[in-house]
mmCIF file of C-alpha atoms in Angstrom:
data_model
loop_
_atom_site.group_PDB
_atom_site.id
_atom_site.type_symbol
_atom_site.label_atom_id
_atom_site.label_comp_id
_atom_site.label_asym_id
_atom_site.label_seq_id
_atom_site.Cartn_x
_atom_site.Cartn_y
_atom_site.Cartn_z
ATOM 1 C CA MET A 251 225.416 -66.378 193.032
ATOM 2 C CA ARG A 252 224.211 -69.413 194.876
ATOM 3 C CA LEU A 253 223.765 -67.317 197.997
ATOM 4 C CA ILE A 254 221.712 -64.629 196.141
ATOM 5 C CA ARG A 255 219.619 -67.369 194.472
ATOM 6 C CA LEU A 256 218.934 -69.143 197.831
ATOM 7 C CA THR A 257 218.184 -65.809 199.464
ATOM 8 C CA ILE A 258 215.538 -64.871 196.851
ATOM 9 C CA ILE A 259 213.968 -68.389 197.177
ATOM 10 C CA ASN A 260 213.744 -67.963 200.945
ATOM 11 C CA ILE A 261 212.310 -64.438 200.634
ATOM 12 C CA LYS A 262 209.536 -65.734 198.322
ATOM 13 C CA ARG A 263 208.887 -68.694 200.699
ATOM 14 C CA THR A 264 208.753 -66.608 203.862
ATOM 15 C CA ILE A 265 206.624 -63.745 202.422
ATOM 16 C CA LYS A 266 203.896 -66.199 201.600
ATOM 17 C CA ASN A 267 203.524 -66.876 205.264
ATOM 18 C CA PRO A 268 200.497 -64.677 206.403
ATOM 19 C CA ALA A 269 201.613 -64.805 210.056
ATOM 20 C CA MET A 270 204.709 -62.815 209.038
ATOM 21 C CA LEU A 271 202.605 -60.022 207.661
ATOM 22 C CA LEU A 272 200.244 -60.211 210.615
ATOM 23 C CA MET A 273 203.008 -59.732 213.143
ATOM 24 C CA THR A 274 205.177 -57.183 211.461
ATOM 25 C CA PHE A 275 202.455 -55.111 209.890
ATOM 26 C CA LEU A 276 198.871 -55.596 211.193
ATOM 27 C CA PHE A 277 199.592 -55.940 214.851
ATOM 28 C CA PRO A 278 201.733 -52.708 215.065
ATOM 29 C CA MET A 279 198.927 -50.884 213.201
ATOM 30 C CA VAL A 280 196.274 -52.134 215.676
ATOM 31 C CA VAL A 281 198.396 -51.134 218.762
ATOM 32 C CA LEU A 282 199.352 -47.793 217.328
ATOM 33 C CA PHE A 283 195.650 -47.056 216.633
ATOM 34 C CA GLY A 284 195.052 -47.381 220.377
ATOM 35 C CA VAL A 285 198.192 -45.509 221.406
ATOM 36 C CA VAL A 286 198.610 -42.827 218.792
ATOM 37 C CA GLY A 287 195.466 -42.880 216.654
ATOM 38 C CA THR A 288 193.070 -41.074 219.017
ATOM 39 C CA GLY A 289 195.600 -38.373 219.714
ATOM 40 C CA SER A 290 196.925 -37.538 216.221
ATOM 41 C CA GLY A 291 194.523 -39.056 213.834
ATOM 42 C CA GLY A 292 191.392 -36.920 214.266
ATOM 43 C CA SER A 293 190.720 -33.282 213.438
ATOM 44 C CA SER A 294 188.666 -32.776 216.682
ATOM 45 C CA LEU A 295 187.177 -29.499 215.408
ATOM 46 C CA GLY A 296 184.232 -29.735 217.766
ATOM 47 C CA LYS A 297 186.078 -28.961 220.988
ATOM 48 C CA ILE A 298 187.084 -25.420 222.225
ATOM 49 C CA GLY A 299 189.277 -24.428 225.097
ATOM 50 C CA ILE A 300 188.379 -21.274 226.930
ATOM 51 C CA ILE A 301 190.466 -19.398 229.494
ATOM 52 C CA ASP A 302 188.013 -17.155 231.321
ATOM 53 C CA ASN A 303 189.963 -14.553 233.313
ATOM 54 C CA THR A 304 186.884 -12.539 234.105
ATOM 55 C CA SER A 305 184.196 -15.014 235.227
ATOM 56 C CA GLY A 306 181.534 -12.372 234.700
ATOM 57 C CA LYS A 307 177.901 -12.524 233.387
ATOM 58 C CA TYR A 308 178.771 -11.760 229.766
ATOM 59 C CA SER A 309 181.568 -14.280 229.624
ATOM 60 C CA LYS A 310 179.298 -17.034 231.048
ATOM 61 C CA ASP A 311 176.578 -16.213 228.610
ATOM 62 C CA LEU A 312 179.040 -16.341 225.678
ATOM 63 C CA ILE A 313 180.292 -19.693 226.870
ATOM 64 C CA GLN A 314 176.717 -20.954 226.857
ATOM 65 C CA GLU A 315 176.311 -19.683 223.265
ATOM 66 C CA LEU A 316 179.272 -21.646 222.152
ATOM 67 C CA GLU A 317 178.224 -24.758 223.989
ATOM 68 C CA GLU A 318 175.257 -24.986 221.637
ATOM 69 C CA LYS A 319 177.721 -25.827 218.785
ATOM 70 C CA TYR A 320 180.783 -26.991 220.400
ATOM 71 C CA ASP A 321 182.210 -29.053 223.357
ATOM 72 C CA ILE A 322 183.712 -26.543 225.746
ATOM 73 C CA GLU A 323 186.680 -27.175 228.060
ATOM 74 C CA ASN A 324 187.341 -24.630 230.708
ATOM 75 C CA LEU A 325 191.077 -24.149 231.017
ATOM 76 C CA GLU A 326 193.262 -22.585 233.768
ATOM 77 C CA GLY A 327 196.622 -21.045 233.624
ATOM 78 C CA THR A 328 198.236 -19.461 230.479
ATOM 79 C CA VAL A 329 197.566 -20.323 226.922
ATOM 80 C CA GLU A 330 201.053 -21.754 226.578
ATOM 81 C CA ASP A 331 199.914 -24.477 228.944
ATOM 82 C CA SER A 332 197.511 -25.652 226.236
ATOM 83 C CA TYR A 333 199.829 -25.771 223.316
ATOM 84 C CA ASN A 334 200.214 -29.466 223.592
ATOM 85 C CA GLU A 335 196.485 -30.006 223.284
ATOM 86 C CA LEU A 336 196.366 -27.692 220.246
ATOM 87 C CA ARG A 337 199.262 -29.520 218.741
ATOM 88 C CA ASP A 338 197.714 -32.972 219.337
ATOM 89 C CA LYS A 339 194.338 -31.578 217.968
ATOM 90 C CA LYS A 340 192.573 -32.472 221.157
ATOM 91 C CA LEU A 341 191.415 -28.796 220.985
ATOM 92 C CA ALA A 342 190.596 -26.989 217.774
ATOM 93 C CA MET A 343 191.283 -23.559 219.261
ATOM 94 C CA VAL A 344 191.734 -21.737 222.552
ATOM 95 C CA TYR A 345 189.972 -18.453 223.320
ATOM 96 C CA VAL A 346 191.291 -16.142 226.071
ATOM 97 C CA LEU A 347 188.711 -13.774 227.659
ATOM 98 C CA ASN A 348 190.677 -11.047 229.421
ATOM 99 C CA GLU A 349 189.798 -9.472 232.745
ATOM 100 C CA ASP A 350 188.330 -6.357 231.091
ATOM 101 C CA PHE A 351 185.858 -8.371 228.862
ATOM 102 C CA ASP A 352 182.701 -7.594 230.843
ATOM 103 C CA LYS A 353 183.914 -4.036 231.729
ATOM 104 C CA ASN A 354 184.498 -3.076 228.052
ATOM 105 C CA ILE A 355 180.961 -4.223 227.115
ATOM 106 C CA ASP A 356 179.489 -2.194 229.994
ATOM 107 C CA LEU A 357 181.415 0.844 228.719
ATOM 108 C CA GLY A 358 180.194 0.227 225.130
ATOM 109 C CA LYS A 359 183.574 -0.777 223.875
ATOM 110 C CA THR A 360 184.414 -3.837 221.833
ATOM 111 C CA PRO A 361 186.384 -6.307 223.866
ATOM 112 C CA LYS A 362 189.256 -7.967 222.329
ATOM 113 C CA ILE A 363 189.303 -11.771 222.507
ATOM 114 C CA GLU A 364 192.524 -13.770 221.766
ATOM 115 C CA ASN A 365 192.075 -16.895 219.681
ATOM 116 C CA TYR A 366 194.982 -19.322 219.534
ATOM 117 C CA VAL A 367 194.849 -21.949 216.630
ATOM 118 C CA VAL A 368 197.435 -24.170 214.897
ATOM 119 C CA GLU A 369 195.602 -23.620 211.590
ATOM 120 C CA THR A 370 192.429 -21.896 210.621
ATOM 121 C CA GLY A 371 189.430 -23.851 209.338
ATOM 122 C CA MET A 372 185.704 -23.999 209.200
ATOM 123 C CA GLY A 373 185.427 -24.729 212.896
ATOM 124 C CA SER A 374 187.266 -21.487 213.875
ATOM 125 C CA ILE A 375 185.278 -19.464 211.396
ATOM 126 C CA ILE A 376 181.916 -20.558 212.863
ATOM 127 C CA ALA A 377 183.037 -19.999 216.388
ATOM 128 C CA GLU A 378 184.197 -16.405 215.468
ATOM 129 C CA ASP A 379 180.850 -15.718 213.924
ATOM 130 C CA ILE A 380 179.139 -16.813 217.095
ATOM 131 C CA ILE A 381 181.332 -14.587 219.315
ATOM 132 C CA ASN A 382 181.150 -11.577 217.021
ATOM 133 C CA ASN A 383 177.368 -11.839 216.764
ATOM 134 C CA TYR A 384 177.042 -12.067 220.515
ATOM 135 C CA VAL A 385 179.242 -9.070 221.205
ATOM 136 C CA ASN A 386 177.587 -7.060 218.409
ATOM 137 C CA ASN A 387 174.196 -7.731 219.815
ATOM 138 C CA LEU A 388 175.283 -6.439 223.180
ATOM 139 C CA LEU A 389 176.757 -3.312 221.692
ATOM 140 C CA GLU A 390 174.164 -2.793 218.975
ATOM 141 C CA GLU A 391 173.450 0.768 220.143
ATOM 142 C CA SER A 392 177.102 1.545 219.380
ATOM 143 C CA ILE A 393 177.263 -0.134 216.018
ATOM 144 C CA ASN A 394 175.773 1.397 212.804
ATOM 145 C CA SER A 395 173.311 -0.618 210.792
ATOM 146 C CA GLY A 396 174.872 -3.280 208.740
ATOM 147 C CA LEU A 397 178.334 -2.840 210.368
ATOM 148 C CA SER A 398 179.878 -5.525 212.493
ATOM 149 C CA THR A 399 182.763 -5.244 214.814
ATOM 150 C CA ASN A 400 185.467 -8.017 214.971
ATOM 151 C CA SER A 401 186.173 -8.839 218.547
ATOM 152 C CA ILE A 402 188.727 -11.567 217.800
ATOM 153 C CA ASP A 403 192.471 -11.295 217.464
ATOM 154 C CA SER A 404 193.699 -14.615 216.015
ATOM 155 C CA VAL A 405 197.059 -15.928 216.752
ATOM 156 C CA ILE A 406 198.552 -18.852 214.762
ATOM 157 C CA VAL A 407 200.586 -20.975 217.182
ATOM 158 C CA GLU A 408 203.813 -21.825 215.290
ATOM 159 C CA ASN A 409 206.651 -21.096 217.491
ATOM 160 C CA TYR A 410 206.575 -24.053 219.766
ATOM 161 C CA GLU A 411 208.348 -27.355 219.651
ATOM 162 C CA LYS A 412 206.152 -30.176 218.517
ATOM 163 C CA ASP A 413 206.174 -33.312 220.530
ATOM 164 C CA SER A 414 207.717 -36.350 218.861
ATOM 165 C CA ASN A 415 206.345 -38.935 221.243
ATOM 166 C CA ASP A 416 203.882 -40.317 218.631
ATOM 167 C CA TYR A 417 206.704 -40.855 216.234
ATOM 168 C CA TYR A 418 208.882 -42.432 218.972
ATOM 169 C CA MET A 419 206.058 -44.839 219.898
ATOM 170 C CA ALA A 420 205.451 -45.731 216.243
ATOM 171 C CA VAL A 421 209.003 -46.741 215.556
ATOM 172 C CA ILE A 422 209.594 -48.545 218.914
ATOM 173 C CA MET A 423 206.384 -50.522 218.754
ATOM 174 C CA ILE A 424 207.159 -51.606 215.208
ATOM 175 C CA CYS A 425 210.658 -52.702 216.328
ATOM 176 C CA TYR A 426 209.112 -54.509 219.261
ATOM 177 C CA PHE A 427 206.682 -56.500 217.108
ATOM 178 C CA MET A 428 209.472 -57.266 214.792
ATOM 179 C CA MET A 429 211.511 -58.851 217.521
ATOM 180 C CA ILE A 430 208.505 -60.804 218.826
ATOM 181 C CA GLY A 431 207.645 -61.850 215.218
ATOM 182 C CA ALA A 432 210.978 -63.509 215.033
ATOM 183 C CA THR A 433 209.382 -66.483 216.652
ATOM 184 C CA ILE A 434 207.784 -67.221 213.246
ATOM 185 C CA ILE A 435 211.144 -67.356 211.411
ATOM 186 C CA THR A 436 212.671 -69.283 214.213
ATOM 187 C CA GLU A 437 209.974 -71.953 214.076
ATOM 188 C CA ASP A 438 210.330 -72.033 210.290
ATOM 189 C CA ILE A 439 214.098 -72.649 210.394
ATOM 190 C CA LEU A 440 213.744 -75.390 213.032
ATOM 191 C CA LYS A 441 210.985 -77.001 210.984
ATOM 192 C CA LEU A 442 213.302 -77.052 208.033
ATOM 193 C CA LYS A 443 215.973 -78.656 210.133
ATOM 194 C CA ALA A 444 213.621 -81.247 211.647
ATOM 195 C CA GLN A 445 212.298 -82.206 208.180
ATOM 196 C CA LYS A 446 215.930 -82.708 207.045
ATOM 197 C CA VAL A 447 215.548 -80.086 204.394
ATOM 198 C CA LEU A 448 218.727 -78.306 205.290
ATOM 199 C CA LYS A 449 220.616 -81.636 205.130
ATOM 200 C CA ARG A 450 219.258 -82.400 201.675
ATOM 201 C CA VAL A 451 220.165 -78.902 200.341
ATOM 202 C CA ILE A 452 223.724 -79.311 201.546
ATOM 203 C CA SER A 453 224.018 -82.567 199.658
ATOM 204 C CA THR A 454 223.342 -80.644 196.470
ATOM 205 C CA GLY A 455 226.578 -78.920 196.671
ATOM 206 C CA ASN A 456 225.579 -75.854 198.629
ATOM 207 C CA LYS A 457 227.827 -74.856 201.447
ATOM 208 C CA ASP A 458 226.575 -74.683 204.986
ATOM 209 C CA ARG A 459 227.237 -70.968 205.183
ATOM 210 C CA GLN A 460 225.310 -70.417 201.931
ATOM 211 C CA ILE A 461 222.245 -72.331 203.242
ATOM 212 C CA LEU A 462 221.979 -70.729 206.627
ATOM 213 C CA GLY A 463 223.248 -67.397 205.366
ATOM 214 C CA SER A 464 220.452 -67.219 202.829
ATOM 215 C CA LEU A 465 217.904 -67.910 205.532
ATOM 216 C CA TYR A 466 219.253 -65.192 207.847
ATOM 217 C CA ILE A 467 219.771 -62.631 205.104
ATOM 218 C CA SER A 468 216.272 -63.188 203.816
ATOM 219 C CA SER A 469 214.930 -62.730 207.316
ATOM 220 C CA PHE A 470 216.919 -59.511 207.782
ATOM 221 C CA ILE A 471 215.581 -58.125 204.420
ATOM 222 C CA ILE A 472 211.930 -59.104 204.843
ATOM 223 C CA GLN A 473 211.810 -57.739 208.508
ATOM 224 C CA ALA A 474 213.428 -54.470 207.506
ATOM 225 C CA ILE A 475 211.245 -53.847 204.398
ATOM 226 C CA ILE A 476 207.921 -54.811 205.847
ATOM 227 C CA SER A 477 208.603 -52.817 209.008
ATOM 228 C CA SER A 478 209.788 -49.750 207.069
ATOM 229 C CA ILE A 479 206.589 -49.935 205.083
ATOM 230 C CA SER A 480 204.599 -50.150 208.352
ATOM 231 C CA LEU A 481 206.276 -47.017 209.586
ATOM 232 C CA ILE A 482 205.436 -45.040 206.421
ATOM 233 C CA VAL A 483 201.754 -46.250 206.561
ATOM 234 C CA ALA A 484 201.597 -45.377 210.233
ATOM 235 C CA ILE A 485 202.865 -41.871 209.613
ATOM 236 C CA MET A 486 200.199 -41.341 206.909
ATOM 237 C CA ILE A 487 197.298 -43.027 208.735
ATOM 238 C CA PHE A 488 197.861 -41.411 212.084
ATOM 239 C CA ASN A 489 199.030 -38.050 210.838
ATOM 240 C CA ILE A 490 202.216 -38.302 212.920
ATOM 241 C CA GLU A 491 204.147 -35.016 213.038
ATOM 242 C CA ARG A 492 207.721 -34.083 213.630
ATOM 243 C CA PHE A 493 209.340 -37.235 212.298
ATOM 244 C CA ASN A 494 212.581 -38.108 210.701
ATOM 245 C CA LEU A 495 211.961 -40.943 208.291
ATOM 246 C CA GLY A 496 215.656 -41.610 207.716
ATOM 247 C CA LEU A 497 216.331 -42.128 211.402
ATOM 248 C CA GLY A 498 213.213 -44.203 211.752
ATOM 249 C CA ILE A 499 214.231 -46.571 208.979
ATOM 250 C CA LEU A 500 217.811 -46.711 210.302
ATOM 251 C CA ALA A 501 216.422 -47.802 213.703
ATOM 252 C CA ILE A 502 214.251 -50.391 212.051
ATOM 253 C CA THR A 503 217.138 -51.678 209.967
ATOM 254 C CA LEU A 504 219.428 -52.041 213.006
ATOM 255 C CA CYS A 505 216.550 -53.752 214.902
ATOM 256 C CA SER A 506 216.194 -56.241 212.010
ATOM 257 C CA LEU A 507 219.960 -56.770 212.277
ATOM 258 C CA ILE A 508 220.034 -57.698 215.914
ATOM 259 C CA THR A 509 216.775 -59.594 215.602
ATOM 260 C CA THR A 510 218.291 -61.746 212.864
ATOM 261 C CA ALA A 511 221.311 -62.358 215.074
ATOM 262 C CA ILE A 512 219.024 -63.509 217.920
ATOM 263 C CA ILE A 513 217.227 -65.844 215.562
ATOM 264 C CA MET A 514 220.623 -67.233 214.552
ATOM 265 C CA THR A 515 221.564 -67.878 218.174
ATOM 266 C CA VAL A 516 218.296 -69.406 219.223
ATOM 267 C CA THR A 517 218.026 -71.695 216.257
ATOM 268 C CA ARG A 518 221.635 -72.856 216.844
ATOM 269 C CA TRP A 519 221.323 -73.703 220.518
ATOM 270 C CA VAL A 520 217.642 -74.447 221.195
ATOM 271 C CA LYS A 521 216.372 -77.602 219.392
ATOM 272 C CA ASN A 522 212.729 -77.513 220.571
ATOM 273 C CA GLN A 523 210.537 -75.206 218.608
ATOM 274 C CA THR A 524 208.372 -74.210 221.498
ATOM 275 C CA LEU A 525 211.231 -73.486 223.769
ATOM 276 C CA ALA A 526 212.962 -71.542 220.938
ATOM 277 C CA SER A 527 209.843 -69.348 220.399
ATOM 278 C CA LEU A 528 209.516 -68.895 224.143
ATOM 279 C CA ALA A 529 213.135 -67.811 224.427
ATOM 280 C CA VAL A 530 212.721 -65.137 221.648
ATOM 281 C CA VAL A 531 209.470 -63.812 223.247
ATOM 282 C CA ILE A 532 211.015 -63.570 226.676
ATOM 283 C CA PHE A 533 214.164 -61.835 225.429
ATOM 284 C CA GLY A 534 211.962 -59.396 223.425
ATOM 285 C CA LEU A 535 209.710 -58.599 226.370
ATOM 286 C CA LEU A 536 212.533 -58.144 228.792
ATOM 287 C CA ALA A 537 214.586 -56.028 226.440
ATOM 288 C CA PHE A 538 211.688 -53.896 225.591
ATOM 289 C CA ALA A 539 210.583 -53.363 229.230
ATOM 290 C CA VAL A 540 214.122 -52.594 230.445
ATOM 291 C CA GLY A 541 214.857 -50.301 227.491
ATOM 292 C CA ILE A 542 211.673 -48.306 227.791
ATOM 293 C CA LEU A 543 211.706 -48.051 231.574
ATOM 294 C CA GLY A 544 215.345 -47.245 231.663
ATOM 295 C CA THR A 545 215.150 -44.575 228.979
ATOM 296 C CA ASN A 546 212.133 -42.909 230.471
ATOM 297 C CA LEU A 547 212.938 -43.439 234.187
ATOM 298 C CA ASP A 548 211.746 -39.940 235.094
ATOM 299 C CA GLU A 549 208.258 -40.625 233.741
ATOM 300 C CA PHE A 550 207.623 -43.674 235.983
ATOM 301 C CA SER A 551 207.248 -43.740 239.653
ATOM 302 C CA ASN A 552 208.500 -46.611 241.896
ATOM 303 C CA VAL A 553 210.961 -47.875 239.275
ATOM 304 C CA PRO A 554 214.359 -48.904 240.818
ATOM 305 C CA LYS A 555 217.335 -46.840 239.561
ATOM 306 C CA ALA A 556 219.016 -50.119 238.752
ATOM 307 C CA ILE A 557 216.718 -50.366 235.765
ATOM 308 C CA GLY A 558 218.399 -47.305 234.338
ATOM 309 C CA TYR A 559 221.790 -48.948 234.493
ATOM 310 C CA LEU A 560 220.441 -52.221 233.073
ATOM 311 C CA SER A 561 218.920 -50.387 230.085
ATOM 312 C CA VAL A 562 222.395 -50.011 228.514
ATOM 313 C CA ILE A 563 222.255 -53.813 227.622
ATOM 314 C CA SER A 564 218.896 -53.400 225.959
ATOM 315 C CA PRO A 565 218.907 -52.752 222.212
ATOM 316 C CA PHE A 566 215.578 -50.801 222.538
ATOM 317 C CA SER A 567 217.446 -48.224 224.770
ATOM 318 C CA TRP A 568 219.925 -47.489 221.938
ATOM 319 C CA LEU A 569 217.201 -47.731 219.294
ATOM 320 C CA GLY A 570 215.272 -45.000 221.197
ATOM 321 C CA LYS A 571 218.412 -42.809 221.144
ATOM 322 C CA ILE A 572 218.568 -43.136 217.366
ATOM 323 C CA ILE A 573 214.851 -42.354 216.959
ATOM 324 C CA ASN A 574 215.302 -39.177 219.054
ATOM 325 C CA GLY A 575 218.380 -38.221 217.185
ATOM 326 C CA GLU A 576 220.703 -38.638 220.160
ATOM 327 C CA SER A 577 224.229 -40.230 220.139
ATOM 328 C CA ILE A 578 223.457 -41.828 216.718
ATOM 329 C CA VAL A 579 226.964 -42.981 215.938
ATOM 330 C CA ALA A 580 227.569 -44.456 219.357
ATOM 331 C CA SER A 581 224.157 -46.204 219.278
ATOM 332 C CA ILE A 582 224.865 -47.731 215.852
ATOM 333 C CA ILE A 583 228.203 -49.019 217.119
ATOM 334 C CA VAL A 584 226.656 -50.562 220.201
ATOM 335 C CA ILE A 585 223.822 -52.293 218.283
ATOM 336 C CA VAL A 586 226.293 -53.610 215.709
ATOM 337 C CA LEU A 587 228.563 -55.006 218.411
ATOM 338 C CA MET A 588 225.520 -56.633 220.145
ATOM 339 C CA SER A 589 224.581 -58.153 216.798
ATOM 340 C CA LEU A 590 228.089 -59.444 216.169
ATOM 341 C CA ALA A 591 228.121 -61.074 219.601
ATOM 342 C CA PHE A 592 224.908 -62.963 218.803
ATOM 343 C CA PHE A 593 226.116 -63.844 215.300
ATOM 344 C CA THR A 594 229.410 -65.237 216.717
ATOM 345 C CA LEU A 595 227.393 -67.271 219.295
ATOM 346 C CA GLY A 596 225.046 -68.553 216.664
ATOM 347 C CA SER A 597 227.654 -69.430 213.989
ATOM 348 C CA PHE A 598 229.489 -72.075 216.149
ATOM 349 C CA LYS A 599 229.977 -75.250 214.145
ATOM 350 C CA LEU A 600 227.424 -74.371 211.437
ATOM 351 C CA ARG A 601 228.150 -77.387 209.310
ATOM 352 C CA ASP A 602 227.471 -79.793 212.174
ATOM 353 C CA TYR A 603 224.210 -77.948 212.808
ATOM 354 C CA VAL A 604 222.995 -78.325 209.191
ATOM 355 C CA LYS A 605 223.978 -82.013 209.120
ATOM 356 C CA GLU A 606 222.132 -82.848 212.409
#
């Protein structure tokens, strides 16, 4: 009961520190806005992609008509190459003008235009009206009064695998700032020790393990809860798709576990507050860099292959596997073992530490 009571007291005390909320909630939101927000957050209904396979007079005139209302991006290749831009809503829709577009108009036939969208909306309706009106005006001698011809075959793009990079970045950045934010808790614990608060508390009959245990448990709970809330808020604000909230919270919880273990080790062996904070920051930066580079080695050029081997000792490498749904059980075991190693190193002669 004493451990629970002390833990609740420490949670209330820590959560009043605005720096804690700043580092574990606000900073990740700001960074994610720059990394994820512009790609996933907006509807971007003003931009159309066009694959012009004919490059004739009529197709160029049609594109000029559309440019009066929309930003036009001329695309090359197949429409499948543009699925990512549709998914990320960088393009509202993609129109494909086939090779027989101009020829059919010259023959008085209605050309068929393929329209690829993720979901229909006002933007696609207006664009369709512009295209149909343009084609109808060219073929008006073949169209009865009051009758319009629909030139557009719409295709709802559904059967493709959505990218989960935004979700990966959201979770991994939240975990990163959690680890860097451990400097706040580290400094707090060292201040309590310097001010002899821990020594006075142990004189009241509380055991050393209860005192420090309550500090570390409260740190674990606060980090896990605030960071999990940050993830939920990020998903809603930035419209992140293809996410597994359960795995995300699991990764955040495990990150909180190993971060708490690192706090325990640093506060046990580094007495100077500045050096202790610096040690946490350096560890966080190196672990993050090695983990990200090693996991995504193929995406970076001029990165030594040795980084890939070193990434196995970075918790971020294993957290990334959990986020992506890969080797979940093995990753959990590795992170727990890493945490136990830090906990063991940090729990050496706890009573002597409290009394100092």
